[in-house]
Structure formats: C-alpha cells, structure tokens
C-alpha cells in the first residue's frame, strides 16, 4: 500500500459538513481530489481550510496531464515532499506536524517511518545496481539521497 493511501484529511467531518457533501477521509482518494481540483466546493470552506486546500491544490495538482488529478503525479509530488522534509532533518513525528500545518493533512508517524525506510532500501538497491551496471554517477546520486533520508 502506498504511503499516499495513508494520508488523511484533518477535520474531515467538519469539512464534509461545510461542503454539504460526503468526502472520503483519504486525501488522495478520487472524490477528494475531484473536489479540490474542480474548486466548486472551495467557496463553501472557511478561510483557513480554503487556504490550506488551495495550497495543496497548487503544490500537488498542477500538472498538465489529461487525466489530472488522477494521473499519479499528485501522489509522486507528495512523496517527494515527504522525502524533502526528511532531508531537511525532520523526523516522522515532525513531518506529520508540518504536513498538518501546511495542508491540514495527517498520517500516523509509523506510516511515514515505514515509507522513509522503504525509500532508503530502494535507494540502496539502486546504488548497488548502478555499481554493477557501471554507472558510478547514478550510484553516487542514490548514495547521496540515501544519506539525506538516513539523517
């Protein structure tokens, strides 16, 4: 299961009430993305919630794909965001606090920790394969990214 399946909208019941519509708890579920992408319901939200929803849409839903927001780019951008927060030295608990402050999203710190650990293991495999295949630049890039995520 992808980490984006474990990212939730904070105060989702209150937001559903403001929208007069039921939305899934998951931030990356199709109906949630449709509401954010269409923007029709955003006018019904209180100012603080609207600002964070707009920030989320601007930061993660801004690709030109025909299938946007269901093209996979929002999820990939969000995973990059999580890795960038870790590279800045934030631990999983703090990453959850930052994403809540930035976008009114939350996750369990253990899910973030598992995602980061899986990312490190993937980078280790990329590094080894790049070394075996004679691509020292790719191996070095993977090694550097791994060290950023390892802290």
JSON list of N, CA, C and O in Angstrom, two decimals, residues 126-127 129-145:
[
{"chain": "A", "resi": 126, "resn": "UNK", "atom": "N", "xyz": [19.13, 0.64, -5.81]},
{"chain": "A", "resi": 126, "resn": "UNK", "atom": "CA", "xyz": [19.52, 1.42, -6.99]},
{"chain": "A", "resi": 126, "resn": "UNK", "atom": "C", "xyz": [21.03, 1.63, -7.01]},
{"chain": "A", "resi": 126, "resn": "UNK", "atom": "O", "xyz": [21.67, 1.48, -8.06]},
{"chain": "A", "resi": 127, "resn": "UNK", "atom": "N", "xyz": [21.58, 1.95, -5.87]},
{"chain": "A", "resi": 127, "resn": "UNK", "atom": "CA", "xyz": [23.03, 2.16, -5.78]},
{"chain": "A", "resi": 127, "resn": "UNK", "atom": "C", "xyz": [23.80, 0.90, -6.18]},
{"chain": "A", "resi": 127, "resn": "UNK", "atom": "O", "xyz": [24.75, 0.96, -6.97]},
{"chain": "A", "resi": 129, "resn": "UNK", "atom": "N", "xyz": [22.74, -1.69, -8.00]},
{"chain": "A", "resi": 129, "resn": "UNK", "atom": "CA", "xyz": [22.54, -1.99, -9.42]},
{"chain": "A", "resi": 129, "resn": "UNK", "atom": "C", "xyz": [23.33, -1.04, -10.30]},
{"chain": "A", "resi": 129, "resn": "UNK", "atom": "O", "xyz": [23.91, -1.47, -11.32]},
{"chain": "A", "resi": 130, "resn": "UNK", "atom": "N", "xyz": [23.38, 0.21, -9.94]},
{"chain": "A", "resi": 130, "resn": "UNK", "atom": "CA", "xyz": [24.15, 1.18, -10.72]},
{"chain": "A", "resi": 130, "resn": "UNK", "atom": "C", "xyz": [25.64, 0.83, -10.69]},
{"chain": "A", "resi": 130, "resn": "UNK", "atom": "O", "xyz": [26.33, 0.95, -11.71]},
{"chain": "A", "resi": 131, "resn": "UNK", "atom": "N", "xyz": [26.13, 0.40, -9.54]},
{"chain": "A", "resi": 131, "resn": "UNK", "atom": "CA", "xyz": [27.53, -0.01, -9.44]},
{"chain": "A", "resi": 131, "resn": "UNK", "atom": "C", "xyz": [27.81, -1.23, -10.32]},
{"chain": "A", "resi": 131, "resn": "UNK", "atom": "O", "xyz": [28.81, -1.28, -11.03]},
{"chain": "A", "resi": 132, "resn": "UNK", "atom": "N", "xyz": [26.92, -2.20, -10.28]},
{"chain": "A", "resi": 132, "resn": "UNK", "atom": "CA", "xyz": [27.08, -3.42, -11.06]},
{"chain": "A", "resi": 132, "resn": "UNK", "atom": "C", "xyz": [27.04, -3.11, -12.56]},
{"chain": "A", "resi": 132, "resn": "UNK", "atom": "O", "xyz": [27.81, -3.67, -13.34]},
{"chain": "A", "resi": 133, "resn": "UNK", "atom": "N", "xyz": [26.15, -2.21, -12.95]},
{"chain": "A", "resi": 133, "resn": "UNK", "atom": "CA", "xyz": [25.98, -1.87, -14.36]},
{"chain": "A", "resi": 133, "resn": "UNK", "atom": "C", "xyz": [26.98, -0.83, -14.86]},
{"chain": "A", "resi": 133, "resn": "UNK", "atom": "O", "xyz": [26.92, -0.42, -16.02]},
{"chain": "A", "resi": 134, "resn": "UNK", "atom": "N", "xyz": [27.88, -0.39, -13.99]},
{"chain": "A", "resi": 134, "resn": "UNK", "atom": "CA", "xyz": [28.90, 0.56, -14.41]},
{"chain": "A", "resi": 134, "resn": "UNK", "atom": "C", "xyz": [28.41, 1.99, -14.59]},
{"chain": "A", "resi": 134, "resn": "UNK", "atom": "O", "xyz": [28.83, 2.68, -15.51]},
{"chain": "A", "resi": 135, "resn": "UNK", "atom": "N", "xyz": [27.52, 2.43, -13.72]},
{"chain": "A", "resi": 135, "resn": "UNK", "atom": "CA", "xyz": [27.00, 3.80, -13.76]},
{"chain": "A", "resi": 135, "resn": "UNK", "atom": "C", "xyz": [27.35, 4.50, -12.44]},
{"chain": "A", "resi": 135, "resn": "UNK", "atom": "O", "xyz": [26.48, 4.68, -11.58]},
{"chain": "A", "resi": 136, "resn": "UNK", "atom": "N", "xyz": [28.61, 4.90, -12.28]},
{"chain": "A", "resi": 136, "resn": "UNK", "atom": "CA", "xyz": [29.03, 5.47, -10.99]},
{"chain": "A", "resi": 136, "resn": "UNK", "atom": "C", "xyz": [28.30, 6.77, -10.62]},
{"chain": "A", "resi": 136, "resn": "UNK", "atom": "O", "xyz": [28.09, 7.03, -9.44]},
{"chain": "A", "resi": 137, "resn": "UNK", "atom": "N", "xyz": [27.90, 7.55, -11.63]},
{"chain": "A", "resi": 137, "resn": "UNK", "atom": "CA", "xyz": [27.18, 8.79, -11.31]},
{"chain": "A", "resi": 137, "resn": "UNK", "atom": "C", "xyz": [25.81, 8.49, -10.69]},
{"chain": "A", "resi": 137, "resn": "UNK", "atom": "O", "xyz": [25.40, 9.13, -9.72]},
{"chain": "A", "resi": 138, "resn": "UNK", "atom": "N", "xyz": [25.12, 7.53, -11.26]},
{"chain": "A", "resi": 138, "resn": "UNK", "atom": "CA", "xyz": [23.81, 7.14, -10.73]},
{"chain": "A", "resi": 138, "resn": "UNK", "atom": "C", "xyz": [23.97, 6.54, -9.33]},
{"chain": "A", "resi": 138, "resn": "UNK", "atom": "O", "xyz": [23.15, 6.80, -8.44]},
{"chain": "A", "resi": 139, "resn": "UNK", "atom": "N", "xyz": [25.02, 5.75, -9.14]},
{"chain": "A", "resi": 139, "resn": "UNK", "atom": "CA", "xyz": [25.27, 5.16, -7.82]},
{"chain": "A", "resi": 139, "resn": "UNK", "atom": "C", "xyz": [25.55, 6.25, -6.79]},
{"chain": "A", "resi": 139, "resn": "UNK", "atom": "O", "xyz": [25.03, 6.20, -5.67]},
{"chain": "A", "resi": 140, "resn": "UNK", "atom": "N", "xyz": [26.32, 7.24, -7.17]},
{"chain": "A", "resi": 140, "resn": "UNK", "atom": "CA", "xyz": [26.64, 8.34, -6.25]},
{"chain": "A", "resi": 140, "resn": "UNK", "atom": "C", "xyz": [25.38, 9.15, -5.91]},
{"chain": "A", "resi": 140, "resn": "UNK", "atom": "O", "xyz": [25.17, 9.52, -4.76]},
{"chain": "A", "resi": 141, "resn": "UNK", "atom": "N", "xyz": [24.56, 9.40, -6.91]},
{"chain": "A", "resi": 141, "resn": "UNK", "atom": "CA", "xyz": [23.32, 10.15, -6.67]},
{"chain": "A", "resi": 141, "resn": "UNK", "atom": "C", "xyz": [22.41, 9.38, -5.70]},
{"chain": "A", "resi": 141, "resn": "UNK", "atom": "O", "xyz": [21.84, 9.97, -4.78]},
{"chain": "A", "resi": 142, "resn": "UNK", "atom": "N", "xyz": [22.28, 8.08, -5.89]},
{"chain": "A", "resi": 142, "resn": "UNK", "atom": "CA", "xyz": [21.47, 7.26, -4.99]},
{"chain": "A", "resi": 142, "resn": "UNK", "atom": "C", "xyz": [22.07, 7.26, -3.58]},
{"chain": "A", "resi": 142, "resn": "UNK", "atom": "O", "xyz": [21.34, 7.35, -2.59]},
{"chain": "A", "resi": 143, "resn": "UNK", "atom": "N", "xyz": [23.38, 7.17, -3.49]},
{"chain": "A", "resi": 143, "resn": "UNK", "atom": "CA", "xyz": [24.07, 7.18, -2.20]},
{"chain": "A", "resi": 143, "resn": "UNK", "atom": "C", "xyz": [23.82, 8.50, -1.46]},
{"chain": "A", "resi": 143, "resn": "UNK", "atom": "O", "xyz": [23.52, 8.50, -0.27]},
{"chain": "A", "resi": 144, "resn": "UNK", "atom": "N", "xyz": [23.90, 9.61, -2.18]},
{"chain": "A", "resi": 144, "resn": "UNK", "atom": "CA", "xyz": [23.67, 10.92, -1.57]},
{"chain": "A", "resi": 144, "resn": "UNK", "atom": "C", "xyz": [22.22, 11.05, -1.07]},
{"chain": "A", "resi": 144, "resn": "UNK", "atom": "O", "xyz": [21.98, 11.53, 0.04]},
{"chain": "A", "resi": 145, "resn": "UNK", "atom": "N", "xyz": [21.28, 10.62, -1.89]},
{"chain": "A", "resi": 145, "resn": "UNK", "atom": "CA", "xyz": [19.87, 10.68, -1.49]},
{"chain": "A", "resi": 145, "resn": "UNK", "atom": "C", "xyz": [19.62, 9.81, -0.27]},
{"chain": "A", "resi": 145, "resn": "UNK", "atom": "O", "xyz": [18.86, 10.17, 0.64]}
]
